[in-house]
PDB file of C-alpha atoms in Angstrom:
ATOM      1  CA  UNK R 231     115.198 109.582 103.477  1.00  0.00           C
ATOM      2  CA  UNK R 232     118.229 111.563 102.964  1.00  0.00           C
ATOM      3  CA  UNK R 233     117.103 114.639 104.428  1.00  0.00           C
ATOM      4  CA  UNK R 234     116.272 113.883 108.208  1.00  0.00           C
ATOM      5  CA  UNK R 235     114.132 116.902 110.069  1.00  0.00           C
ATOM      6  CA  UNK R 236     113.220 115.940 113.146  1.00  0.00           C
ATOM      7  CA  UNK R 237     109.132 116.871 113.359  1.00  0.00           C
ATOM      8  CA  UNK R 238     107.948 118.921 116.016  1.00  0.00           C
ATOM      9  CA  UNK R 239     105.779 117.773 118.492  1.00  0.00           C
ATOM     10  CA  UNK R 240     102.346 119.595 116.979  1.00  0.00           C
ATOM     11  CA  UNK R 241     103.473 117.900 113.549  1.00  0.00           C
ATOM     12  CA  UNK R 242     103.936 114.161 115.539  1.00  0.00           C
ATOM     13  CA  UNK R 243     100.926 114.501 117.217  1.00  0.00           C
ATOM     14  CA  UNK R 244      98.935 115.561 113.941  1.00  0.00           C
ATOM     15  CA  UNK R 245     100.559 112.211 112.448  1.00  0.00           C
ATOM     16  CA  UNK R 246      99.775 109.933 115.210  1.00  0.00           C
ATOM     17  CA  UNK R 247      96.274 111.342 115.206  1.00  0.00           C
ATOM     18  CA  UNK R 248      95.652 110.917 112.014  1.00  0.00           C
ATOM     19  CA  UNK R 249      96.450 106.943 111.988  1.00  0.00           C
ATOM     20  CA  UNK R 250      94.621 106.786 114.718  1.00  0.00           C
ATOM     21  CA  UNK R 251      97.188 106.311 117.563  1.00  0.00           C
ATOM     22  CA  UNK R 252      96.223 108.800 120.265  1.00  0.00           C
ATOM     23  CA  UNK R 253      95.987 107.331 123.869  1.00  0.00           C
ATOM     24  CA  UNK R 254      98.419 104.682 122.564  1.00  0.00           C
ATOM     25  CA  UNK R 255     101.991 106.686 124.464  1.00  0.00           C
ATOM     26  CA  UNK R 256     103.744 104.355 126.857  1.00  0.00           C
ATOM     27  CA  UNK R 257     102.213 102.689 129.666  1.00  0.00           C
ATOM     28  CA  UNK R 258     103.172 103.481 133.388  1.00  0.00           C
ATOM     29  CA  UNK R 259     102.051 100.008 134.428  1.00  0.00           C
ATOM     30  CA  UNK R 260     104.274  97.199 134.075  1.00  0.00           C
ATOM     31  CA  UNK R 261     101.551  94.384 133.508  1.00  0.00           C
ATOM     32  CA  UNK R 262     101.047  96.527 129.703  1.00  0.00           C
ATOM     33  CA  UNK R 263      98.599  94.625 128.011  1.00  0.00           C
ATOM     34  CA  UNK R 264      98.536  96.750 124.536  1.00  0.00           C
ATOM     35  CA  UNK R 265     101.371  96.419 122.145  1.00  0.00           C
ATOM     36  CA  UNK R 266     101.562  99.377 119.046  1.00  0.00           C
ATOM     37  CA  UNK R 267     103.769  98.413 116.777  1.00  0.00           C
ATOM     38  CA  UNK R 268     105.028 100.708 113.991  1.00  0.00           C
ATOM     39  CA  UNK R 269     106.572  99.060 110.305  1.00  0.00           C
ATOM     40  CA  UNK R 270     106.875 100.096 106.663  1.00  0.00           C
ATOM     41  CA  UNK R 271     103.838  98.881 104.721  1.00  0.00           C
ATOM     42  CA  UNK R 272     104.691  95.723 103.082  1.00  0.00           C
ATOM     43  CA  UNK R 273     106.271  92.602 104.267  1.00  0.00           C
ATOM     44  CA  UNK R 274     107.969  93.592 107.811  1.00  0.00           C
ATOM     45  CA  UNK R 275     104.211  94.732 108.489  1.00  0.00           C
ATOM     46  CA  UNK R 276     102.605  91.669 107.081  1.00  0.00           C
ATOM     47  CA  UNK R 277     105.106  89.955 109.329  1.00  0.00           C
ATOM     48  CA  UNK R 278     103.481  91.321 112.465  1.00  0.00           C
ATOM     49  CA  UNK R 279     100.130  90.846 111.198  1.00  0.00           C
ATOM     50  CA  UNK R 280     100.286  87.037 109.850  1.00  0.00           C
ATOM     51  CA  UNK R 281     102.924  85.792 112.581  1.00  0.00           C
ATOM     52  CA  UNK R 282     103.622  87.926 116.093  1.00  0.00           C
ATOM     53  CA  UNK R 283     100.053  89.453 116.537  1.00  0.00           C
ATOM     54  CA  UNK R 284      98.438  86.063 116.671  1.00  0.00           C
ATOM     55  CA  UNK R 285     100.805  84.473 119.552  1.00  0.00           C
ATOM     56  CA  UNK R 286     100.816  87.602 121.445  1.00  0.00           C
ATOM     57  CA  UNK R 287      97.148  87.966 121.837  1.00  0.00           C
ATOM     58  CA  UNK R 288      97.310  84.766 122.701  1.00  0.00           C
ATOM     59  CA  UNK R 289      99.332  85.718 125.881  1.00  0.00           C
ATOM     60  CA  UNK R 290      96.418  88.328 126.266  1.00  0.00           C
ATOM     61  CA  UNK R 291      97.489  91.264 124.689  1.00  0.00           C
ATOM     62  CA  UNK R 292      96.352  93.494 122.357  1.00  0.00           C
ATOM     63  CA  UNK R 293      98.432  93.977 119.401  1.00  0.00           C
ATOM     64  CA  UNK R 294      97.873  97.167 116.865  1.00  0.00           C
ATOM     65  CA  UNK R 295     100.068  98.130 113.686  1.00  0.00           C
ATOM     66  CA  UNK R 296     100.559 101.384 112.181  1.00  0.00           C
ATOM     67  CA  UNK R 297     102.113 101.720 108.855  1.00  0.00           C
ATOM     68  CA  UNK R 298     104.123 104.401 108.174  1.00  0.00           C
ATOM     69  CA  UNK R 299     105.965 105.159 104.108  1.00  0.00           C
ATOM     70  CA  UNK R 300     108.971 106.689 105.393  1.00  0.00           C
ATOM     71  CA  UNK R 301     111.852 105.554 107.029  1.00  0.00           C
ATOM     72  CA  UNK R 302     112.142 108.803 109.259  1.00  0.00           C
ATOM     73  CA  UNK R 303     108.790 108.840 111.530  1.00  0.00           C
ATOM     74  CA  UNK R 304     108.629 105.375 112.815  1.00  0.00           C
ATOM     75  CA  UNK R 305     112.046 106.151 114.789  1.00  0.00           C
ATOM     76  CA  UNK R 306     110.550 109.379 115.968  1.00  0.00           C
ATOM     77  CA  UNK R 307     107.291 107.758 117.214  1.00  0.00           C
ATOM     78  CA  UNK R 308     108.969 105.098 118.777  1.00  0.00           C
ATOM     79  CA  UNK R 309     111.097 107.617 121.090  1.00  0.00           C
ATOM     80  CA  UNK R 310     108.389 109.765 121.766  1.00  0.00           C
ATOM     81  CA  UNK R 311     105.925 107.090 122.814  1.00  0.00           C
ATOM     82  CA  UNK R 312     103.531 106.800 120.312  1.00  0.00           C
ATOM     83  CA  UNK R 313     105.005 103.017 119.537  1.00  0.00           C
ATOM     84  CA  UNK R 314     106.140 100.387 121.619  1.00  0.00           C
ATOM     85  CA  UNK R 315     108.099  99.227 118.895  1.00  0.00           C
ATOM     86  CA  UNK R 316     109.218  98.754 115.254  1.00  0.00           C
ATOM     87  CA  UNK R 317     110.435  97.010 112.572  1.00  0.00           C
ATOM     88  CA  UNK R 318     111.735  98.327 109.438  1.00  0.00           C
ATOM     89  CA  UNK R 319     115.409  99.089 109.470  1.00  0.00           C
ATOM     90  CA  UNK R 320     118.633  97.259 110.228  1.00  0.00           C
ATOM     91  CA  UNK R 321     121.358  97.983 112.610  1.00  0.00           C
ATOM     92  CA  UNK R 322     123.521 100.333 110.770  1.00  0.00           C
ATOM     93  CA  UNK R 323     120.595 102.700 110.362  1.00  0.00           C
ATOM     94  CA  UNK R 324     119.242 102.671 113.551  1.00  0.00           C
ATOM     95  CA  UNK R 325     122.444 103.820 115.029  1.00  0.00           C
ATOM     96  CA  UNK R 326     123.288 106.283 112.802  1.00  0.00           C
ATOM     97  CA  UNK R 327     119.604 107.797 113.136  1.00  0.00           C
ATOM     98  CA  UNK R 328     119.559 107.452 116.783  1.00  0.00           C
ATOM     99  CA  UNK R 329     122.899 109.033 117.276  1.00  0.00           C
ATOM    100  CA  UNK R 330     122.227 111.891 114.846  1.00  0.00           C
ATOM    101  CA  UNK R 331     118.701 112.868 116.328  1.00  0.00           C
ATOM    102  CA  UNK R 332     119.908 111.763 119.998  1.00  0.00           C
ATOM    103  CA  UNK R 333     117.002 109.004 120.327  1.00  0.00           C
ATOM    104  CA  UNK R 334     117.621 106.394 122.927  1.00  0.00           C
ATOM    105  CA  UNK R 335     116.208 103.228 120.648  1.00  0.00           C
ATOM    106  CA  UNK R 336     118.009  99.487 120.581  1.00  0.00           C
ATOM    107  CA  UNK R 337     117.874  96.251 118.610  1.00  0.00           C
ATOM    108  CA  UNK R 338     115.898  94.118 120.263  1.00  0.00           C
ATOM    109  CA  UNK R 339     116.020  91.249 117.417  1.00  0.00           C
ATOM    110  CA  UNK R 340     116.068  90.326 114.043  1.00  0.00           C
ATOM    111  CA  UNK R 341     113.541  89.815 111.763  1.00  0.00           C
ATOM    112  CA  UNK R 342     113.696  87.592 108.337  1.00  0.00           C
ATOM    113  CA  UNK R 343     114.396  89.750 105.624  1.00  0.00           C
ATOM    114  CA  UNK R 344     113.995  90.416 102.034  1.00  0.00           C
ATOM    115  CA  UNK R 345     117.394  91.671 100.588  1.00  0.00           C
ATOM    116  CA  UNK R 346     117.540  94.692  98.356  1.00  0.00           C
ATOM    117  CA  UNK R 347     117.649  93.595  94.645  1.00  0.00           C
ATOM    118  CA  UNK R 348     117.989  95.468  91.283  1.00  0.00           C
ATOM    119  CA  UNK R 349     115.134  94.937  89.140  1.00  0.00           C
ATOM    120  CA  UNK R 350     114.541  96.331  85.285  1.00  0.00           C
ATOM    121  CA  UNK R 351     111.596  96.948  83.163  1.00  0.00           C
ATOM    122  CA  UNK R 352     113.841  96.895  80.023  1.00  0.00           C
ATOM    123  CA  UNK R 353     116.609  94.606  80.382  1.00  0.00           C
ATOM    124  CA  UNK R 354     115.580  91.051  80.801  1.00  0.00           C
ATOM    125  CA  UNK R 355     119.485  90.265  82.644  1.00  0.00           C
ATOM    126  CA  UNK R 356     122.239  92.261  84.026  1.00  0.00           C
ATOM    127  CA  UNK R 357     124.696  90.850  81.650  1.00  0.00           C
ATOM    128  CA  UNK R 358     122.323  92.782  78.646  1.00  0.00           C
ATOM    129  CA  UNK R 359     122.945  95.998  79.899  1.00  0.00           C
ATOM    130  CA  UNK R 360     124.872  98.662  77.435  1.00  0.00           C
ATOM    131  CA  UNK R 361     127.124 101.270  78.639  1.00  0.00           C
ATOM    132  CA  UNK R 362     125.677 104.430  79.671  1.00  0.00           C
ATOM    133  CA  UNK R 363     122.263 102.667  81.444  1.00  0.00           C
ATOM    134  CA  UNK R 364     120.668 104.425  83.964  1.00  0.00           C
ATOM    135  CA  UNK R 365     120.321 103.081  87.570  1.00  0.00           C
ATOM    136  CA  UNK R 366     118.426 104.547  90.495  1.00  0.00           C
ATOM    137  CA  UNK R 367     119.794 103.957  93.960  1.00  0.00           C
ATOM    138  CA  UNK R 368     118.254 104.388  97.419  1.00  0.00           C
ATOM    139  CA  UNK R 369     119.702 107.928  98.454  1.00  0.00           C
ATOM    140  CA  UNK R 370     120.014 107.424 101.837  1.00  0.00           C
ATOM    141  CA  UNK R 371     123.845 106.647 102.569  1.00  0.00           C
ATOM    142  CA  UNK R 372     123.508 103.106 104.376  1.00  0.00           C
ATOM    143  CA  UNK R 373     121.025 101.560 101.297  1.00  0.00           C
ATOM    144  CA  UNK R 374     123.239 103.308  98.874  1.00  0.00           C
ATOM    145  CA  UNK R 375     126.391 101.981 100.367  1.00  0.00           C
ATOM    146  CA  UNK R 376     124.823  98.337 100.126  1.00  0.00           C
ATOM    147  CA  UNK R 377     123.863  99.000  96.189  1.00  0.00           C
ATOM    148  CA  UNK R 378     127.153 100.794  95.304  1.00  0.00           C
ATOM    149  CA  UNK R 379     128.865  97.098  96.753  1.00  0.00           C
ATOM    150  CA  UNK R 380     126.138  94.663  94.430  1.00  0.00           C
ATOM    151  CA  UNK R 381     127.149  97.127  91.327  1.00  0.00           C
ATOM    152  CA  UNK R 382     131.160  96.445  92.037  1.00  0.00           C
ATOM    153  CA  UNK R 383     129.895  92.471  92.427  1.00  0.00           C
ATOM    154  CA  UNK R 384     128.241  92.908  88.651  1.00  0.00           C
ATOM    155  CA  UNK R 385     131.631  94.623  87.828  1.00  0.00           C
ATOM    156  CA  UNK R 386     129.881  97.800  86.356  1.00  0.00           C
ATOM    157  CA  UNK R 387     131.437  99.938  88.972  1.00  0.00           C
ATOM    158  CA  UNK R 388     134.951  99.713  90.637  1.00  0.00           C
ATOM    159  CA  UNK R 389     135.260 100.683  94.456  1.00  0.00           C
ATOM    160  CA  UNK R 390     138.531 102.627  95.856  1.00  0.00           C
ATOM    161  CA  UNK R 391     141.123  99.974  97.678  1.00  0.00           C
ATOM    162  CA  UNK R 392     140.098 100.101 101.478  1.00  0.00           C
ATOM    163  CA  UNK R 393     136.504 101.094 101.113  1.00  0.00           C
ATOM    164  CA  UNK R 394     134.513 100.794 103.820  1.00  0.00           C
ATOM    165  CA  UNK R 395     131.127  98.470 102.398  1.00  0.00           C
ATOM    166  CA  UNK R 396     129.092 100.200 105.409  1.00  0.00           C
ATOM    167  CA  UNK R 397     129.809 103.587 104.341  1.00  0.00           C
ATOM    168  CA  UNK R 398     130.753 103.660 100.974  1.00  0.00           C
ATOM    169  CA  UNK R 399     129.450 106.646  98.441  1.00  0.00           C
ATOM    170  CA  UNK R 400     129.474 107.631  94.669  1.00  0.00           C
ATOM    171  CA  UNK R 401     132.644 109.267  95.894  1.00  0.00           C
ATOM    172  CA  UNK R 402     134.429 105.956  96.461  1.00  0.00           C
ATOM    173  CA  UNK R 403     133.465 104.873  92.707  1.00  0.00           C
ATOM    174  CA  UNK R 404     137.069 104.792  91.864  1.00  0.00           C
ATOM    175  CA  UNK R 405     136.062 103.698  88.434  1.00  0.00           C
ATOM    176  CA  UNK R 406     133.135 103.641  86.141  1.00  0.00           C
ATOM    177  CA  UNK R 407     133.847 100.958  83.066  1.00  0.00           C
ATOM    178  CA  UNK R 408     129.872 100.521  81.627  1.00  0.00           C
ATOM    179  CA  UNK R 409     129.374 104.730  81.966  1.00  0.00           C
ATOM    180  CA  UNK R 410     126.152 104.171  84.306  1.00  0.00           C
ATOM    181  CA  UNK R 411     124.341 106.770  85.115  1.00  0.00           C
ATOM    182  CA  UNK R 412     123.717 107.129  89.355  1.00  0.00           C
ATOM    183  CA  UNK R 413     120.382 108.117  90.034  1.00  0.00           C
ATOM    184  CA  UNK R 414     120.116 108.798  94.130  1.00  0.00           C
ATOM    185  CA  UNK R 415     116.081 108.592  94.762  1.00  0.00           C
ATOM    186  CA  UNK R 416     114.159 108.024  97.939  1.00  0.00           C
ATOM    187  CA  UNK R 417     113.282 104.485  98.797  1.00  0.00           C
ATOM    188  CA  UNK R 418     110.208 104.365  98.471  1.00  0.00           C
ATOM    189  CA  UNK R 419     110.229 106.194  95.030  1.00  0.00           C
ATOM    190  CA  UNK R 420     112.394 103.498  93.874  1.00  0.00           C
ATOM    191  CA  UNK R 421     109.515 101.035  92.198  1.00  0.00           C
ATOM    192  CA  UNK R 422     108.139 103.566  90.579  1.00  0.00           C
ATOM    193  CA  UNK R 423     111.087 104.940  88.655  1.00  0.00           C
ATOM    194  CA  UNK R 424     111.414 101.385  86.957  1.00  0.00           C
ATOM    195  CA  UNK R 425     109.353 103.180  84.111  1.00  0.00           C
ATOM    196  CA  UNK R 426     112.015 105.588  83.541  1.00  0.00           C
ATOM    197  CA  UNK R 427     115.222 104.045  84.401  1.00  0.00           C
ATOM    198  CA  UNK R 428     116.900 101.326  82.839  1.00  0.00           C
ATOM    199  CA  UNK R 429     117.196  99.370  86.094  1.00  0.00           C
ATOM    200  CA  UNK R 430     117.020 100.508  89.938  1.00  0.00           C
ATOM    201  CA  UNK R 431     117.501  98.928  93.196  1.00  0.00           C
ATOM    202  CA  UNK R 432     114.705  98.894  95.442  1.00  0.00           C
ATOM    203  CA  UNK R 433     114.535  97.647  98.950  1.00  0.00           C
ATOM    204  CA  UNK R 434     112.763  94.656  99.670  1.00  0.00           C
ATOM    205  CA  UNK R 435     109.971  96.183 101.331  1.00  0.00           C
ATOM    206  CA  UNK R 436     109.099  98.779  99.334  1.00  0.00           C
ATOM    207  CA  UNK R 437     109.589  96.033  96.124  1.00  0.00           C
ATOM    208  CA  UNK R 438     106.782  93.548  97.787  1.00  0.00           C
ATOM    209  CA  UNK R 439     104.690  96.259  98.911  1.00  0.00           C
ATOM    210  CA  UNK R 440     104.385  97.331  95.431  1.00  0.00           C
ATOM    211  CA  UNK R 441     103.968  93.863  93.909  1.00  0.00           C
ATOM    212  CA  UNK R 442     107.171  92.963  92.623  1.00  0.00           C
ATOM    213  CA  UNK R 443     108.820  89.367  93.578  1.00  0.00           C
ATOM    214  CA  UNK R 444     111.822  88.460  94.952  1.00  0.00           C
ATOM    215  CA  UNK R 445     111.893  85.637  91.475  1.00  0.00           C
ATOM    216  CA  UNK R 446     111.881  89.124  89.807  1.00  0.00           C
ATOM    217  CA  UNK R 447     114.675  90.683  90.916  1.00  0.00           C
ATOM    218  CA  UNK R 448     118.029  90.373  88.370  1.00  0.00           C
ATOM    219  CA  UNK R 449     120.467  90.471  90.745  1.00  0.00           C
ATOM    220  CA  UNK R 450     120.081  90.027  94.977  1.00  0.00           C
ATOM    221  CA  UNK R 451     122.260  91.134  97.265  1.00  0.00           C
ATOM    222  CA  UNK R 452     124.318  88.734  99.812  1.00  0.00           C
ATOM    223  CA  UNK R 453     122.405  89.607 103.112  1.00  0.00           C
ATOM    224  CA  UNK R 454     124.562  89.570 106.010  1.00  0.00           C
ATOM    225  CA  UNK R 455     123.454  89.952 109.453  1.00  0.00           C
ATOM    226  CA  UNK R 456     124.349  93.930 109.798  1.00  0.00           C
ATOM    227  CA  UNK R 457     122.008  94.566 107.159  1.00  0.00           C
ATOM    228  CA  UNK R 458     118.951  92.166 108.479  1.00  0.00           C
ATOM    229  CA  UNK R 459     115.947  94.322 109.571  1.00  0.00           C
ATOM    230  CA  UNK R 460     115.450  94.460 113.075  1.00  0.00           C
ATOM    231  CA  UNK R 461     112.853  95.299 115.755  1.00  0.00           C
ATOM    232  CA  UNK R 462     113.475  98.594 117.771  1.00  0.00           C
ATOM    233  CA  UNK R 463     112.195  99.339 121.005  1.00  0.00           C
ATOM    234  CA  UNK R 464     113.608 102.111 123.966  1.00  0.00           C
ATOM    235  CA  UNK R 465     116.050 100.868 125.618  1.00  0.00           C
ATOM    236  CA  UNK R 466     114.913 101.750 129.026  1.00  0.00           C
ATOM    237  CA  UNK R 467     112.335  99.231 127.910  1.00  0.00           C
ATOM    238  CA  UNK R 468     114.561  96.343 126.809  1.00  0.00           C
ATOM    239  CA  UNK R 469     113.976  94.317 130.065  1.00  0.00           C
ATOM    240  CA  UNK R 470     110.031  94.841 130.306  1.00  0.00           C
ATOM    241  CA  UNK R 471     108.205  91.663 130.361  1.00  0.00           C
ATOM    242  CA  UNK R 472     105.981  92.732 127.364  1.00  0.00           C
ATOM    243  CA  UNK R 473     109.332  93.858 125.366  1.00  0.00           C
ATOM    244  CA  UNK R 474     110.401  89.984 125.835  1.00  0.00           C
ATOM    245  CA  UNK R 475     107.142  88.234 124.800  1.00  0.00           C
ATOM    246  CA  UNK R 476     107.774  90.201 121.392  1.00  0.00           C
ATOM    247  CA  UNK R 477     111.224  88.914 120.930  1.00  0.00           C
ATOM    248  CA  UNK R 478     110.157  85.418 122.325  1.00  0.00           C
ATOM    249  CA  UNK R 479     107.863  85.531 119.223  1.00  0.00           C
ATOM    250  CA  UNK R 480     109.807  85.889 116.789  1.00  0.00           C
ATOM    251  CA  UNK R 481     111.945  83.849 117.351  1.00  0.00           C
ATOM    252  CA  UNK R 482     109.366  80.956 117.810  1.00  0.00           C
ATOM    253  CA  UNK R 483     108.511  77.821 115.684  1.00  0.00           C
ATOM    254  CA  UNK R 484     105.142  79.386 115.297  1.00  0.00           C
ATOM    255  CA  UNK R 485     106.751  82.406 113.564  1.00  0.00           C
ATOM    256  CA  UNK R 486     109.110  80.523 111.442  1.00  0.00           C
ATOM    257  CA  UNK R 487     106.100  78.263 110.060  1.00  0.00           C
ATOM    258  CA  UNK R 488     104.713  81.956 108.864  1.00  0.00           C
ATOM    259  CA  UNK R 489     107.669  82.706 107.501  1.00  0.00           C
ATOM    260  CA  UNK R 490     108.361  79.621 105.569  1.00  0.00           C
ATOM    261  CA  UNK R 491     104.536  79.529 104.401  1.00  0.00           C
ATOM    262  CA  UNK R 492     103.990  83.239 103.424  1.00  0.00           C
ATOM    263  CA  UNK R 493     107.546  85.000 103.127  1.00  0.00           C
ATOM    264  CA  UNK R 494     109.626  82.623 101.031  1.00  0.00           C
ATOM    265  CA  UNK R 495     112.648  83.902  99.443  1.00  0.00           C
ATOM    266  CA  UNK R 496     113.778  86.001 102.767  1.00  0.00           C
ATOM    267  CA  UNK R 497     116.809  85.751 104.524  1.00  0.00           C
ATOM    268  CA  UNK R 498     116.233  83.816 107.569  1.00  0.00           C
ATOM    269  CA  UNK R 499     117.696  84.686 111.391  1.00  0.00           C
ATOM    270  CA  UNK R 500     120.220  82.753 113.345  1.00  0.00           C
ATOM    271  CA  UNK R 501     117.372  82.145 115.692  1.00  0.00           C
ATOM    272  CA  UNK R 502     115.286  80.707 113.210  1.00  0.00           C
ATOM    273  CA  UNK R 503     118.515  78.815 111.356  1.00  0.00           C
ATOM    274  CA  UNK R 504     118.710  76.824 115.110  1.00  0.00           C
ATOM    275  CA  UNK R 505     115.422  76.279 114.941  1.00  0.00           C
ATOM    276  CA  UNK R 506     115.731  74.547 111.487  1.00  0.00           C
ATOM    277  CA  UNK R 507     118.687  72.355 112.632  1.00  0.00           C
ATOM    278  CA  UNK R 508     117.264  71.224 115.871  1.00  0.00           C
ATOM    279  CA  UNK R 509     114.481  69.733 113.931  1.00  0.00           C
TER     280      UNK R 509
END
């Protein structure tokens, strides 16, 4: 995720083919009855699955998801027409990647979210972890920056005065008191290197998708709302009436039943919060 090359338009089309997405660009007609929506395999796709496809098709649409196991093509897609819309990434990614790769995508809303978490296959707590431990860390700079602040919260690093907690890199590790050993991988490589690093932080998609719990995880990080995942769409399309029906969906009572019921354990949105309090 680190390294973001913008695909060509042979090698887009070659992906979109193969998951079976051809015919599915943007519609010219503004009574668009087919939604494609794009999300990482795992829980942001089970989302759409268990809780939005069901109410929109029944406002008559047709709802298909594509899964994707990068954080790089979905935004791509999405711009170029092949979605309608996402959901994978929070705000402070999807303006960095949309500004670097000049792609005209917005928030449309958020979506109830599993924080990232540090898990171990060797340590049964935090607190037993020697010096010198290794830890692998999402390499792309916004996920890093969000496990470089949970490691200063466990006090095993120390952050420069004045960091900046969006931004924030191994070079603002001003200190180092346990000797740990920064391992930058890609996300989704993250589970897997469990069997060969003493603990690593893995996003919570990429953790459900490949069957570890949130009751797992040793240490969780404090969600706040910059860091919720969100739903992207083009923002010429923010006012279309389909566009609307997807964020009236989420932030439903029928969606928030699904999310109690089947995604426990994730951080909830504001819209779903009011929900809960106007009960």
């Amino acid at each position: 995720m680190s390294v973001l090359r913008k695909p060509s338009l042979r090698q887009l089309a070659a992906a979109v083919a193969a998951l079976a997405l051809s015919g599915a660009a943007v519609a010219a007609d503004p009574a668009k009855k087919e939604i494609v929506f794009g999300a990482t395999a795992g829980p942001y796709s089970d989302q759409i699955k268990l809780g939005i496809k069901p109410i929109l098709e029944k406002q008559g649409y047709t709802v298909r998801v594509v899964e994707f196991n990068d954080y790089v093509q979905p935004n791509f897609a999405l711009a170029q027409g092949a979605l309608d819309a996402n959901a994978f990434q929070h705000v402070v990614y999807l303006q960095n990647f949309a500004t670097k790769n000049k792609l005209e995508l917005s928030e449309l809303v958020k979506v109830p979210t599993a924080p990232i978490a540090i898990y171990s296959r060797k340590y049964k707590s935090v607190d037993a972890a020697p010096e010198g431990v290794s830890v692998a860390v999402p390499n792309d700079p916004t996920n890093q920056a969000r496990a470089l602040v949970v490691l200063q919260e466990l006090g095993w690093v120390k952050l420069r005065e004045g960091y900046d907690p969006l931004r924030v890199s191994e070079k603002d590790v001003a200190a180092n008191p346990k000797k740990i050993k920064l391992i930058p991988l890609e996300a989704a490589q993250l589970p897997r290197s469990l069997e060969d690093t003493d603990y690593s932080f893995v996003n919570g998609n990429f953790a459900l998708a490949s069957g570890l719990k949130l009751t797992e995880a040793l240490a969780l990080e404090k969600t706040t709302p910059i860091y919720q995942n969100l739903v992207a769409v083009r923002t010429a399309d923010l006012s279309r009436p389909y566009v609307q029906d997807i964020a009236a969906a989420y932030r439903s009572r029928e969606f928030l039943a699904v999310t109690e019921k089947s995604f426990a354990g994730f951080v909830k949105t504001d819209d779903q919060r009011k929900l809960e309090a106007s009960r």
